[in-house]
Tab-separated table of C-alpha atoms and ligand atoms in Angstrom:
chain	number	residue	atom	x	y	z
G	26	UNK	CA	8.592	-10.759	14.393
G	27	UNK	CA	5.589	-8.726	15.312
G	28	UNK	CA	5.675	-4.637	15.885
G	29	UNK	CA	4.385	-2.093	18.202
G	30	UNK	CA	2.411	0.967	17.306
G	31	UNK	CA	1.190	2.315	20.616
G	32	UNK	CA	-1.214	-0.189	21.970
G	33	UNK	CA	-1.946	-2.227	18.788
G	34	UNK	CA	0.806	-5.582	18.358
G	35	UNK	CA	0.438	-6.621	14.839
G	36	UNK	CA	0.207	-9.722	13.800
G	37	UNK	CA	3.857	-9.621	11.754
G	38	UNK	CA	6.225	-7.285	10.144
G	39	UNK	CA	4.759	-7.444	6.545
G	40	UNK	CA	2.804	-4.704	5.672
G	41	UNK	CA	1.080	-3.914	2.382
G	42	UNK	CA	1.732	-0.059	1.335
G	43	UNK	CA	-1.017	2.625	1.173
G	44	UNK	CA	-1.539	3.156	-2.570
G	45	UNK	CA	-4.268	5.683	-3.448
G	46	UNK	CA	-6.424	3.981	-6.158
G	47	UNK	CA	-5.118	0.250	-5.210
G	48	UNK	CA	-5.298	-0.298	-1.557
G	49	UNK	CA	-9.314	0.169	-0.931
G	50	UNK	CA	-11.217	-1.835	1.879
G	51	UNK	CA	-11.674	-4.620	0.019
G	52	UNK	CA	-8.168	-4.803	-0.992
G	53	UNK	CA	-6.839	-4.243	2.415
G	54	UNK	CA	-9.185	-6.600	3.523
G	55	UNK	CA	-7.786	-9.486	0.958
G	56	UNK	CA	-4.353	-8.812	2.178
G	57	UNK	CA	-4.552	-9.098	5.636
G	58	UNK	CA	-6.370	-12.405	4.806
G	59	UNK	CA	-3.765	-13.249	3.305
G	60	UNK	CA	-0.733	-12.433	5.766
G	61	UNK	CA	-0.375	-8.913	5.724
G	62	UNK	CA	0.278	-8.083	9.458
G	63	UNK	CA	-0.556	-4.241	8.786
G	64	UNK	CA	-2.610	-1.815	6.248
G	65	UNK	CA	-3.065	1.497	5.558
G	66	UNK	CA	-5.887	3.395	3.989
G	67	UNK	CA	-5.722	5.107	1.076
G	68	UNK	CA	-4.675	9.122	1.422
G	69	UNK	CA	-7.364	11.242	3.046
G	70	UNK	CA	-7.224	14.878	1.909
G	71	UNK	CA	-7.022	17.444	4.386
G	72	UNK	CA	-8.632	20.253	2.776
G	73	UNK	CA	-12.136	20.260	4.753
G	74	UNK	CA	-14.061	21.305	1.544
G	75	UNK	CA	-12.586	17.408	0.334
G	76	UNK	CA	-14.392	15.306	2.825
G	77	UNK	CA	-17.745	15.283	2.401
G	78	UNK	CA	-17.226	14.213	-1.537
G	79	UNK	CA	-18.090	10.625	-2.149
G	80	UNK	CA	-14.562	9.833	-2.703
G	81	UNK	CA	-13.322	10.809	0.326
G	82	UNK	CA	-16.110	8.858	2.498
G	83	UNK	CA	-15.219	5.777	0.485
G	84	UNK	CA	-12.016	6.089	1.647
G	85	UNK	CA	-12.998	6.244	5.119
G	86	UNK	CA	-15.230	3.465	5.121
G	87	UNK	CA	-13.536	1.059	7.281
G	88	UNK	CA	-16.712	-1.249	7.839
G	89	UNK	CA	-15.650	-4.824	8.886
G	90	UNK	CA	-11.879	-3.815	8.512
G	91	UNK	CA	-9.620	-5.927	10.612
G	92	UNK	CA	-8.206	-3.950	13.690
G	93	UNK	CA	-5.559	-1.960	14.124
G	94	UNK	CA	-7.775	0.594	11.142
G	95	UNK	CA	-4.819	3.317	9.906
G	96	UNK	CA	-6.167	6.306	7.888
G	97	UNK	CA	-3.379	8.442	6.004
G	98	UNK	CA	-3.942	11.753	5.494
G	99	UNK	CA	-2.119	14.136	2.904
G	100	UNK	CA	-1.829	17.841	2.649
G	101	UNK	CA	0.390	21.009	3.987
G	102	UNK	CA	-1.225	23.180	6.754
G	103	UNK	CA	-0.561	22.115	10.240
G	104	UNK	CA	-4.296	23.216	11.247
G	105	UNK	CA	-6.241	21.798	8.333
G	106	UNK	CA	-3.970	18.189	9.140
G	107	UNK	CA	-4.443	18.578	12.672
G	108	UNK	CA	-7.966	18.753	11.850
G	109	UNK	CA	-8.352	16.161	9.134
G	110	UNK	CA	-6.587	13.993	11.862
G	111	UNK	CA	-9.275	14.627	14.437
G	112	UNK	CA	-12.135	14.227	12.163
G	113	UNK	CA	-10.589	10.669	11.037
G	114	UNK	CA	-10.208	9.323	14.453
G	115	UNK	CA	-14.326	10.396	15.258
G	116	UNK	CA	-14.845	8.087	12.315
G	117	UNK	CA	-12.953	5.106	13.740
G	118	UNK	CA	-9.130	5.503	12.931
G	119	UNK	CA	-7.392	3.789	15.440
G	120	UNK	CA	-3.775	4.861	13.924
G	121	UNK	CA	-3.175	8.210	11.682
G	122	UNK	CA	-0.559	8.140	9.398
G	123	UNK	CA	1.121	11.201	7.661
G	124	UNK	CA	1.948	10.753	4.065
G	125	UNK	CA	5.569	12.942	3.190
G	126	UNK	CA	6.434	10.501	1.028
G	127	UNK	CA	4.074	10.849	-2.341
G	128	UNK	CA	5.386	12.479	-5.280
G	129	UNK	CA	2.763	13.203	-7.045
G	130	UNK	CA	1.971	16.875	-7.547
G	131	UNK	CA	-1.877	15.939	-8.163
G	132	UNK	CA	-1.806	14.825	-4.525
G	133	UNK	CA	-2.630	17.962	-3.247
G	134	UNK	CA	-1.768	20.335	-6.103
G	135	UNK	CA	1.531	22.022	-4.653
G	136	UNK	CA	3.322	21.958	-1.385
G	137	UNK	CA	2.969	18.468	0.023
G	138	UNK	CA	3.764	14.783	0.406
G	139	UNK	CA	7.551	14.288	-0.130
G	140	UNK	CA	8.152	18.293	-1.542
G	141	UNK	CA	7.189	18.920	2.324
G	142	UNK	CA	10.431	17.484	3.301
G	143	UNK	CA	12.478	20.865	1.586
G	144	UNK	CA	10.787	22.809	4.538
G	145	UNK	CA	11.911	21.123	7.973
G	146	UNK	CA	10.799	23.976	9.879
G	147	UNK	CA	7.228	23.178	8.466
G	148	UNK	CA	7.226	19.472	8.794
G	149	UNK	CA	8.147	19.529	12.684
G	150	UNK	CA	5.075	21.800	12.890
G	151	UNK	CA	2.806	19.837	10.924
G	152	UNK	CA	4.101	16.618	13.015
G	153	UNK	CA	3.464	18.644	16.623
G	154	UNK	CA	-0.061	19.862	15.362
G	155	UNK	CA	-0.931	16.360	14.356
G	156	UNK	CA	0.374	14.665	17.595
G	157	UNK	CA	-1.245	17.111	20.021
G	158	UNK	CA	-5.052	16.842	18.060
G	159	UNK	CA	-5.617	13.230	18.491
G	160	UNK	CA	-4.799	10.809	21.484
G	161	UNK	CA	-3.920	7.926	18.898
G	162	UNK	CA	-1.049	7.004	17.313
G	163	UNK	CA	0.485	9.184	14.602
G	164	UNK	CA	3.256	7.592	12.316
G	165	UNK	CA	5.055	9.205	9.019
G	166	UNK	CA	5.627	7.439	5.638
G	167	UNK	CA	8.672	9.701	3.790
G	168	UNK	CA	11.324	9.506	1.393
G	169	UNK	CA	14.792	10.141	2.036
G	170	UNK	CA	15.311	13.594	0.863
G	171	UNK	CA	13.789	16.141	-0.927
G	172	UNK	CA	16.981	15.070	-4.228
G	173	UNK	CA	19.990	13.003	-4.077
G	174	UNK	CA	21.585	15.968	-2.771
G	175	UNK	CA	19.527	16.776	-0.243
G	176	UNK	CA	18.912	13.526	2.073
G	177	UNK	CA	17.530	14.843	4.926
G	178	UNK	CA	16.073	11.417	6.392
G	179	UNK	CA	18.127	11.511	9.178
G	180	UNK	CA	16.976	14.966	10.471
G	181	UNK	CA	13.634	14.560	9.543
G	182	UNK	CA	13.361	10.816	11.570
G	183	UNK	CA	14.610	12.962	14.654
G	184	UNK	CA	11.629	15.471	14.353
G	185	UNK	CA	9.631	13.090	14.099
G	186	UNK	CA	11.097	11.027	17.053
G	187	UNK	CA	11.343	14.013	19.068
G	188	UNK	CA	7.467	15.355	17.936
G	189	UNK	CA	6.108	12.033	19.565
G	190	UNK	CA	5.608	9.957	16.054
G	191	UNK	CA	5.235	6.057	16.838
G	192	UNK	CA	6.138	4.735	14.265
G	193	UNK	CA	8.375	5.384	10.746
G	194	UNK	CA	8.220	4.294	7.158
G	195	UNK	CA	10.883	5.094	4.758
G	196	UNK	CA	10.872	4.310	0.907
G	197	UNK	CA	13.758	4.336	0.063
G	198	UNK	CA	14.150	6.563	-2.730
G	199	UNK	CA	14.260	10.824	-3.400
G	200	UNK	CA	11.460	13.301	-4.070
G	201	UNK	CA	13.065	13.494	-7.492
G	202	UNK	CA	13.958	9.773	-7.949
G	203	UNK	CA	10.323	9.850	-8.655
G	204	UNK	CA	10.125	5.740	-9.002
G	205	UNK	CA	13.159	5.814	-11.354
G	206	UNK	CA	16.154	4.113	-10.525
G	207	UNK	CA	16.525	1.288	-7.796
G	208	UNK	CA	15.544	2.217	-4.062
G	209	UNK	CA	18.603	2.393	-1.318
G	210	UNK	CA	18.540	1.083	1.836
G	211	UNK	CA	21.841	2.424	3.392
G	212	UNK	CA	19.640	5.605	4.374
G	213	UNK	CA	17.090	3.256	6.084
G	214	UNK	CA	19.790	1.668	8.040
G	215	UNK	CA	21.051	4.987	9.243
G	216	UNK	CA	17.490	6.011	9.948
G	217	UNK	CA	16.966	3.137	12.240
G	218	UNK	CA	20.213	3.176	13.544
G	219	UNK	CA	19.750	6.627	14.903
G	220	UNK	CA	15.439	6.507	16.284
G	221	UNK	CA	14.352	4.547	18.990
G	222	UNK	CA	10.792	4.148	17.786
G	223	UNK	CA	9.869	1.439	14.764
G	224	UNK	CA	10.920	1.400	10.935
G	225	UNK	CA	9.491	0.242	7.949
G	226	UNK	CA	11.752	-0.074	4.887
G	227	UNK	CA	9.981	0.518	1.763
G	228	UNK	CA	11.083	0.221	-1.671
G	229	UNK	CA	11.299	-2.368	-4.693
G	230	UNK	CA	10.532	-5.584	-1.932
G	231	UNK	CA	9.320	-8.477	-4.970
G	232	UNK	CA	10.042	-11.775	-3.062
G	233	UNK	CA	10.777	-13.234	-0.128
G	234	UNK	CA	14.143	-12.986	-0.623
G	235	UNK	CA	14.349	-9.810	-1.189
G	236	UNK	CA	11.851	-8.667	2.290
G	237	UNK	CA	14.840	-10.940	3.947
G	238	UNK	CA	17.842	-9.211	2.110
G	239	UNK	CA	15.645	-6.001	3.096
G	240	UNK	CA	15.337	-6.270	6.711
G	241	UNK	CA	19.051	-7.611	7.076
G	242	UNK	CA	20.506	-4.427	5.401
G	243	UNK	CA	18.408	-2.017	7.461
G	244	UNK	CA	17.942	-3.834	10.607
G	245	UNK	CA	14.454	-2.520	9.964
G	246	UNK	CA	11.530	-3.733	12.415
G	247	UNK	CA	9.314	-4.075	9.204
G	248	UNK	CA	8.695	-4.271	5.518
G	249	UNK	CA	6.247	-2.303	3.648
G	250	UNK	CA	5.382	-3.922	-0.242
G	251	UNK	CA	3.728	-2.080	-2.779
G	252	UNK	CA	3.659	-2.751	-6.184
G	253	UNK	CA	4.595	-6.432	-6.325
G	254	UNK	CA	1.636	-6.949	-4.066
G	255	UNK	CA	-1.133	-5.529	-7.374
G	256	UNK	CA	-2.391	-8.635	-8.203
G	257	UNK	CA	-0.749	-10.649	-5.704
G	258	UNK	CA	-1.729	-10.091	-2.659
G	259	UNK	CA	-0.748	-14.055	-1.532
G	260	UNK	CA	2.916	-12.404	-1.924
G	261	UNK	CA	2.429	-11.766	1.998
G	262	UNK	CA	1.939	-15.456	3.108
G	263	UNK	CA	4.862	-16.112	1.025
G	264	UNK	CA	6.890	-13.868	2.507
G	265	UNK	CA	5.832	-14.031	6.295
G	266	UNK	CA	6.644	-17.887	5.853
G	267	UNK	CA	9.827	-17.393	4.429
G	268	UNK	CA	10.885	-15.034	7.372
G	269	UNK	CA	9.905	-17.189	9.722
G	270	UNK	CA	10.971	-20.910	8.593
G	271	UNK	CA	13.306	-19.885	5.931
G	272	UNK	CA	10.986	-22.151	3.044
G	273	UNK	CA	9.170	-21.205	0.421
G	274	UNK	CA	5.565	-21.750	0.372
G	275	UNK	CA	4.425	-23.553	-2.820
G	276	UNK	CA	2.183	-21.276	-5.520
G	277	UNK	CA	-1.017	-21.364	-5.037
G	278	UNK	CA	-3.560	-23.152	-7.151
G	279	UNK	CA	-5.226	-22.270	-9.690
G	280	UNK	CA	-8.943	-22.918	-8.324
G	281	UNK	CA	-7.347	-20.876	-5.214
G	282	UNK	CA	-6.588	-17.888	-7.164
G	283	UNK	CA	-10.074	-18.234	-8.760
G	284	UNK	CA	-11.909	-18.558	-5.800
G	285	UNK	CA	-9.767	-15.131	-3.877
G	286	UNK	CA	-10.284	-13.055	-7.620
G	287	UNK	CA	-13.981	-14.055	-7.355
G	288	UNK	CA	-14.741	-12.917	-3.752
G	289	UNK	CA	-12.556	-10.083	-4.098
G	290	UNK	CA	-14.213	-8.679	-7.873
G	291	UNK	CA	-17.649	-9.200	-5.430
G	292	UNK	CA	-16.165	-7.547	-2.457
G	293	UNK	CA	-14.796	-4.883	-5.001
G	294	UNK	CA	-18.666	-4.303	-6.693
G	295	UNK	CA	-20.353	-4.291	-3.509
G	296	UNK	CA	-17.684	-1.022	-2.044
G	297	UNK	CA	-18.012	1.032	-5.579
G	298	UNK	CA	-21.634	-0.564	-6.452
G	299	UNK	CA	-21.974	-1.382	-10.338
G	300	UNK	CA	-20.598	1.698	-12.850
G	301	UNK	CA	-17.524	2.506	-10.847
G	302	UNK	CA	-17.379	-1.206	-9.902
G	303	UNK	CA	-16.830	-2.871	-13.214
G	304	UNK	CA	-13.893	0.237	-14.229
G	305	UNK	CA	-12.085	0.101	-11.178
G	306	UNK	CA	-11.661	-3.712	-11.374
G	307	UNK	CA	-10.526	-4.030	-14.868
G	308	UNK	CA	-6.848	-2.889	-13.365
G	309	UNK	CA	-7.240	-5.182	-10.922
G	310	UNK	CA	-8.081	-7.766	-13.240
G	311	UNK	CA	-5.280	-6.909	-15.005
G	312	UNK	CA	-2.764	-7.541	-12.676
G	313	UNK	CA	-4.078	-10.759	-11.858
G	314	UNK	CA	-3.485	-12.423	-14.785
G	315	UNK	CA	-0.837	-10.201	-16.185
G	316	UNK	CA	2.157	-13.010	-15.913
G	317	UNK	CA	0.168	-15.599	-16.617
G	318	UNK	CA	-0.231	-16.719	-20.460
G	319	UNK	CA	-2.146	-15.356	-23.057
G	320	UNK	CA	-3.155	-12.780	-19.758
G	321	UNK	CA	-2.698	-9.588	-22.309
G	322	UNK	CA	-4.675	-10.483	-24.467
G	323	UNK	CA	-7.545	-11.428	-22.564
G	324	UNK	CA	-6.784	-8.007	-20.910
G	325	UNK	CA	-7.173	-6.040	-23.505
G	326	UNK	CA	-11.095	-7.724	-24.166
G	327	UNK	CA	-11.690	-7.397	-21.006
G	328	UNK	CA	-11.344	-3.962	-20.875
G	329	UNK	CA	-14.070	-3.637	-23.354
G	330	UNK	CA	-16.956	-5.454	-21.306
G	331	UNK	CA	-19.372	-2.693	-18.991
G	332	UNK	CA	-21.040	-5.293	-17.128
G	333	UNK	CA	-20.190	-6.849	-13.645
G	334	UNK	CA	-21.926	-10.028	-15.141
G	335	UNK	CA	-19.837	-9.850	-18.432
G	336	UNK	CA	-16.447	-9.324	-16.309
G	337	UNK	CA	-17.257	-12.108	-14.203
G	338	UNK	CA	-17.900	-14.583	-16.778
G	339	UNK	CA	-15.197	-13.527	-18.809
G	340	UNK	CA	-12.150	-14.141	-15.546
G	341	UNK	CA	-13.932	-17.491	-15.043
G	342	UNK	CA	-13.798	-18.161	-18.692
G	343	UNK	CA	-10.180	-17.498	-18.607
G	344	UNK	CA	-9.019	-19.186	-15.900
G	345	UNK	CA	-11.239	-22.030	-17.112
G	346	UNK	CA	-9.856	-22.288	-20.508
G	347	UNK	CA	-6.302	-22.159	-19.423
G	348	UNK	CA	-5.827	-24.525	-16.821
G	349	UNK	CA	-7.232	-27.032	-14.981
G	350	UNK	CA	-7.949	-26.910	-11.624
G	351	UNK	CA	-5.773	-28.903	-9.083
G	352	UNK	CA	-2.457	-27.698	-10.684
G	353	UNK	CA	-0.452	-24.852	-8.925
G	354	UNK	CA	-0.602	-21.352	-10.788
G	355	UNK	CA	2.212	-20.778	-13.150
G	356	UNK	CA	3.221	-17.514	-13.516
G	357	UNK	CA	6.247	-15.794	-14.973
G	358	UNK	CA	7.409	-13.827	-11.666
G	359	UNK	CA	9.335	-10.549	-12.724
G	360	UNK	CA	11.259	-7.627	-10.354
G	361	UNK	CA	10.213	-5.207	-12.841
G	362	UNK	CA	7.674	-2.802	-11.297
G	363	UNK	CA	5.595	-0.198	-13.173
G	364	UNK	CA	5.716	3.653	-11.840
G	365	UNK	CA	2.758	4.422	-9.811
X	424	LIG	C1	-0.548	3.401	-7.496
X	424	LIG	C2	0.211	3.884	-6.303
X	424	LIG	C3	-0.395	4.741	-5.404
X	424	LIG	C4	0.302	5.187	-4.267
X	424	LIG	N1	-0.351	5.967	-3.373
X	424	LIG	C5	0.272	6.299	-2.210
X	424	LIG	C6	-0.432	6.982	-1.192
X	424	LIG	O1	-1.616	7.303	-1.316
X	424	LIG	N2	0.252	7.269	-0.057
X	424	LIG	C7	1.562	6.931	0.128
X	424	LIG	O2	2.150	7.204	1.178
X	424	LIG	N3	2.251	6.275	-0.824
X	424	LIG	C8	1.631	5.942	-1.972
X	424	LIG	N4	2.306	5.223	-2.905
X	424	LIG	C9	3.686	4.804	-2.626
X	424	LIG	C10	3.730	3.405	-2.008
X	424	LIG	O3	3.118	3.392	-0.734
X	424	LIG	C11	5.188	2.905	-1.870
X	424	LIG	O4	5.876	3.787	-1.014
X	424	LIG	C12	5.922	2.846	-3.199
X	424	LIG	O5	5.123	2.272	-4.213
X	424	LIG	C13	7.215	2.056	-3.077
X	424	LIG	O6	6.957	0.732	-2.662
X	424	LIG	P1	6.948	-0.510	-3.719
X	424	LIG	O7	8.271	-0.459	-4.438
X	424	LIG	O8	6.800	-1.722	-2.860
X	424	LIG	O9	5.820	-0.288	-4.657
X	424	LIG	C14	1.645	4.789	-4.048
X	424	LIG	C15	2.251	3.935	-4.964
X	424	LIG	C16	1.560	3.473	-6.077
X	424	LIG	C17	2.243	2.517	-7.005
C-alpha cells in the first residue's frame, strides 16, 4: 500500500522515523535503498540564531536525497516555526514536518516537542502559522497526551485536521511514558478512526510481524520504525515484503552486510568529513554488529581507534574473521529497544 502526502505518492507505507543524531543523509539515504518508502530529516531548530551553525546546515543538506525531501522542525513560537518552515522549503524541503512528539527537554530547552501538547490553544496556532507560511505540505509527528491522564490525541488530530495538516504520525506512547513501558495502539486506532487525512503508527514496530499486527490494530495507512531500524536498516525490505506477499525474506549475507556497512561508513565520512566522521560512526558501528557474536567486544576496541583507516580495517577484520562469506548473517534478533 502506498500513501499520499499532497502531491508526493510514496513508494510504500514503511517509513523509517526521524531520529536526531541517527537518521542523517546518508542514513536516510541507506534506508530508502533499502525499502523505506518515506524519511524524515533530522529536527531543524527554529530559533533563527540556530541555523547558520554547522550543525544545523548539515542537517539541511539534502544533496542527492531521494524525492519526496521532509525537513522536521522543532521549537514553540508560531512565528519563529512559521519562519523556520519558510526558510526550509527555500532550501529544498518538499514536505515540513512538525515534531510534538520528542521528549527530550534538551530539544529546545523548555516548552516544546510533546510538552507542547499541554497547551492546545498554542498548538492550533503553531499548526495555522506553519500551514499558511509555506505552500507545501505540513504533517505532525505527536504522542498521545501530554500523561496517561491526559490523552489528548484525539483533540489534537482534529486541530490538526481542521488547521490543513496532510498528514499524521502518532507514537504511541505519553509525554511522561518517556520510552518506558510498551507503546498502545488503541489511541492510534481512535485517531484514525476519527481524521480523514493519513496516519502513521509509531511505536516499538521490531519485525514484520509486528508492522502487520501494527497496521491491523490501528487500521493505520502507515508504519513509522525507529529504533529496530539502528543498525538494520534491511529491516524495511523485510518488512515491505512481508506486507505484501505474507513471506519472509531470507537474512541477508554476510558479504551483503559488508558491502552496505562499507559504503555507508564512506557515505557517513564523506557528510561529517574525518574528526566528526570516525566518532559519529562508532555508534553506528555498534549497532551493526551488536547481535552478532563476539560484536561487544569488538565494540568496545573499536571505540578506541581515531582513524577512518583504522575503523575501516578493523569492521572488515571482523566480519572477516567471523564468517565466511556466502553464508546468510546470523544474528540474535531481540524486541528489546534501548531509550533514545
Ligand atoms: C536517538 C533518537 C532520536 C530521536 N529523535 C527524534 C527527532 O528528532 N524527532 C522526532 O520526532 N522523534 C525523534 N525520536 C523519536 C522517534 O522518531 C520515534 O518516535 C520513537 O523512537 C519511537 O519509535 P521506535 O519505537 O520505532 O523507536 C527519536 C528517537 C530516538 C531513539
Amino acid at each position: 500500500m502506498s500513501v499520499q502526502i499532497g502531491p508526493y505518492l510514496l513508494r510504500n507505507n514503511v517509513f523509517v522515523a526521524p531520529m536526531a543524531g541517527v537518521t542523517d543523509r546518508p542514513f536516510r539515504q541507506l534506508c530508502k535503498q533499502l525499502g523505506a518508502g518515506y524519511a524524515v530529516s533530522e529536527m531543524a531548530a527554529s530559533n533563527p540564531r540556530l541555523w547558520a551553525t554547522e550543525k544545523s546546515s548539515r542537517r539541511t543538506d539534502h544533496t542527492g536525497e531521494m524525492e519526496p525531501k521532509a525537513v522536521q522542525i522543532a521549537g514553540a513560537d508560531p512565528q519563529d516555526l512559521a519562519d523556520c518552515a519558510r526558510f526550509n522549503v527555500e532550501r529544498g524541503a518538499q514536505i515540513i514536518d512538525i515534531n510534538m512528539g520528542c521528549p527530550v527537554k534538551k530539544v529546545c530547552n523548555s516548552w516544546c516537542g510533546s510538552a507542547l501538547l499541554q497547551d492546545e490553544a498554542l498548538v492550533e496556532k503553531i499548526l495555522h502559522a506553519v500551514v499558511g507560511a509555506v505552500d507545501v505540505p505540513v504533517t505532525l509527528k505527536f504522542r498521545t497526551g501530554w500523561d496517561r491522564l491526559n490523552k489528548n490525541a484525539l483533540n489534537i488530530a482534529r486541530i490538526a485536521e481542521d488547521a490543513g495538516i496532510a498528514m499524521l504520525t502518532l507514537h504511541g506512547r505519553t509525554r511522561a511514558d518517556g520510552y518506558k513501558g510498551d507503546a498502545e495502539y488503541d489511541t492510534i486506532a481512535a485517531v484514525k478512526r476519527s481524521v480523514s487525512i493519513p496516519v502513521v503508527a509509531n511505536g516499538d514496530i521490531t519485525s514484520p510481524e509486528k508492522a502487520k499486527y501494527v497496521l491491523e490494530q490501528t487500521g493505520a495507512d502507515a508504519i513509522m520504525v525507529g529504533r529496530a531500524a539502528q543498525g538494520r536498516p534491511w529491516i524495511f525490505r523485510e518488512i515491505e515484503h512481508f506486507l505484501r506477499t505474507g513471506s519472509h525474506l531470507p537474512a541477508p549475507y554476510v558479504d551483503e552486510v559488508r558491502a552496505l556497512m562499507d559504503e555507508h561508513l564512506r557515505a557517513h565520512y564523506a557528510f561529517y568529513g574525518d574528526f566528526l566522521g570516525v566518532r559519529t560512526a562508532r555508534k553506528h558501528i555498534g549497532w551493526y554488529v551488536r547481535d552478532l557474536a563476539g560484536g561487544e567486544e569488538f565494540r568496545q576496541k573499536m571505540n578506541l581507534l581515531e582513524s577512518i583507516d583504522a575503523q575501516l580495517q578493523a569492521v572488515d577484520q571482523f566480519f572477516e574473521s567471523q564468517w565466511s562469506f556466502g553464508e546468510r548473517l546470523q544474528y540474535r534478533l531481540s524486541d528489546d529497544l534501548q531509550p533514545a
